Short mmCIF file of C-alpha atoms in Angstrom, two decimals:
data_model
loop_
_atom_site.label_atom_id
_atom_site.label_comp_id
_atom_site.label_asym_id
_atom_site.label_seq_id
_atom_site.Cartn_x
_atom_site.Cartn_y
_atom_site.Cartn_z
CA MET C 1 75.27 -45.73 112.67
CA SER C 2 72.62 -44.37 115.30
CA LEU C 3 71.24 -40.98 115.38
CA ARG C 4 73.29 -40.09 118.56
CA LYS C 5 76.43 -40.95 116.57
CA ILE C 6 75.27 -37.96 113.75
CA LEU C 7 74.17 -35.84 116.49
CA VAL C 8 77.53 -35.76 118.14
CA LEU C 9 79.30 -34.83 115.03
CA ASP C 10 80.46 -31.12 114.87
CA GLY C 11 77.66 -28.57 114.03
CA VAL C 12 74.82 -31.04 114.03
CA THR C 13 71.96 -29.49 116.09
CA ALA C 14 69.12 -32.10 115.26
CA VAL C 15 68.81 -35.00 113.09
CA CYS C 16 65.58 -37.61 112.40
CA ARG C 17 64.84 -40.41 110.67
CA PHE C 18 61.30 -40.03 108.98
CA ARG C 19 58.64 -42.58 106.96
CA ASP C 20 57.85 -42.17 103.48
CA ASP C 21 54.77 -39.57 104.36
CA GLY C 22 56.98 -37.67 106.65
CA VAL C 23 55.98 -38.80 109.94
CA VAL C 24 59.15 -38.67 112.48
CA MET C 25 60.04 -42.29 113.43
CA GLU C 26 63.05 -41.18 115.69
CA ALA C 27 64.57 -37.85 116.55
CA GLU C 28 67.18 -36.56 118.29
CA GLY C 29 68.70 -32.82 119.03
CA MET C 30 67.99 -29.34 120.27
CA LEU C 31 64.66 -28.88 118.45
CA SER C 32 60.95 -29.43 120.02
CA ARG C 33 59.15 -32.30 119.00
CA ASP C 34 56.71 -29.89 116.54
CA GLN C 35 59.93 -28.55 115.14
CA MET C 36 61.14 -32.11 114.48
CA GLU C 37 57.92 -32.93 112.92
CA ARG C 38 58.14 -29.69 110.63
CA MET C 39 61.87 -30.57 109.58
CA ALA C 40 60.79 -34.25 108.75
CA LYS C 41 57.72 -33.12 106.53
CA PHE C 42 60.03 -30.49 104.92
CA ALA C 43 62.40 -32.95 104.11
CA GLN C 44 59.77 -35.62 102.84
CA TRP C 45 58.45 -32.83 100.50
CA TYR C 46 61.80 -31.33 99.32
CA ARG C 47 62.86 -34.99 98.53
CA ARG C 48 59.70 -35.41 96.38
CA MET C 49 60.68 -32.10 94.46
CA VAL C 50 64.39 -33.00 93.95
CA SER C 51 63.38 -36.42 92.49
CA GLY C 52 60.93 -34.94 90.08
CA ASN C 53 63.54 -32.53 89.12
CA THR C 54 66.26 -34.84 88.74
CA ASP C 55 63.86 -37.18 86.46
CA VAL C 56 63.03 -34.46 84.27
CA LEU C 57 66.93 -33.21 84.15
CA SER C 58 67.79 -36.96 83.05
CA LEU C 59 65.04 -37.05 80.42
CA PHE C 60 65.99 -33.60 78.89
CA SER C 61 70.11 -34.03 79.12
CA GLN C 62 69.86 -37.74 77.81
CA MET C 63 72.47 -38.12 80.34
CA ARG C 64 72.75 -41.11 82.86
CA GLY C 65 73.46 -40.68 86.81
CA TRP C 66 71.05 -37.88 87.64
CA SER C 67 68.40 -40.09 88.82
CA PRO C 68 67.77 -41.29 91.62
CA SER C 69 69.12 -38.26 93.45
CA GLN C 70 71.35 -39.27 96.31
CA GLY C 71 70.40 -36.47 98.59
CA TRP C 72 69.89 -32.55 98.84
CA VAL C 73 71.69 -29.70 100.45
CA VAL C 74 70.03 -26.39 101.51
CA GLN C 75 72.27 -23.58 102.99
CA GLY C 76 71.41 -20.56 104.54
CA ALA C 77 73.67 -17.85 106.01
CA ALA C 78 73.92 -19.51 109.53
CA MET C 79 72.35 -23.22 109.11
CA THR C 80 72.14 -25.97 106.48
CA VAL C 81 69.48 -28.70 106.31
CA CYS C 82 70.58 -31.86 104.66
CA SER C 83 69.04 -34.90 103.86
CA VAL C 84 69.96 -38.42 102.39
CA GLY C 85 67.02 -40.99 102.00
CA ASN C 86 64.71 -40.69 105.12
CA MET C 87 67.22 -38.89 107.34
CA VAL C 88 67.39 -35.28 107.83
CA CYS C 89 69.81 -32.99 109.90
CA MET C 90 70.06 -29.37 110.76
CA ILE C 91 73.64 -28.23 110.92
CA ASP C 92 75.46 -25.00 112.35
CA ASN C 93 77.21 -23.80 109.31
CA ALA C 94 80.32 -22.46 111.71
CA GLN C 95 81.04 -25.96 113.13
CA GLY C 96 80.06 -28.55 110.88
CA SER C 97 82.00 -30.56 107.94
CA LEU C 98 79.39 -30.77 105.43
CA ASN C 99 81.17 -33.61 103.70
CA GLU C 100 81.65 -35.74 106.72
CA ILE C 101 77.93 -35.07 107.93
CA MET C 102 76.48 -36.24 104.30
CA ARG C 103 78.62 -39.41 104.60
CA ALA C 104 77.38 -40.35 107.99
CA LEU C 105 73.71 -39.71 106.87
CA GLY C 106 74.33 -41.62 103.73
CA GLU C 107 75.67 -44.59 105.77
CA THR C 108 72.96 -44.50 108.20
CA ALA C 109 70.25 -44.00 105.73
CA HIS C 110 71.48 -47.13 104.04
CA GLU C 111 71.60 -49.66 107.36
#
């Protein structure tokens, strides 16, 4: 699935694929290049934080299945940012289906 196929999903305002160092590889949407770069850096940093936290949770809980994390979601009053792998997108909460978008991100991230 291409980035444009994710961008046309209801509520998606921006989507990008980034490298492990946070550099944008490709981007589509209504954000400026600078905003896309900041969103990718945020996603890269947040993914590392979530991975560290899930590793610690797995260690302390002694329960399997917490690590590695499959993605993350940060939801605000009007907008949501979500990520799977090296894909991140911004969603308008009033219009998007988070389940559908996360599924599409997962498919695209693992192509």
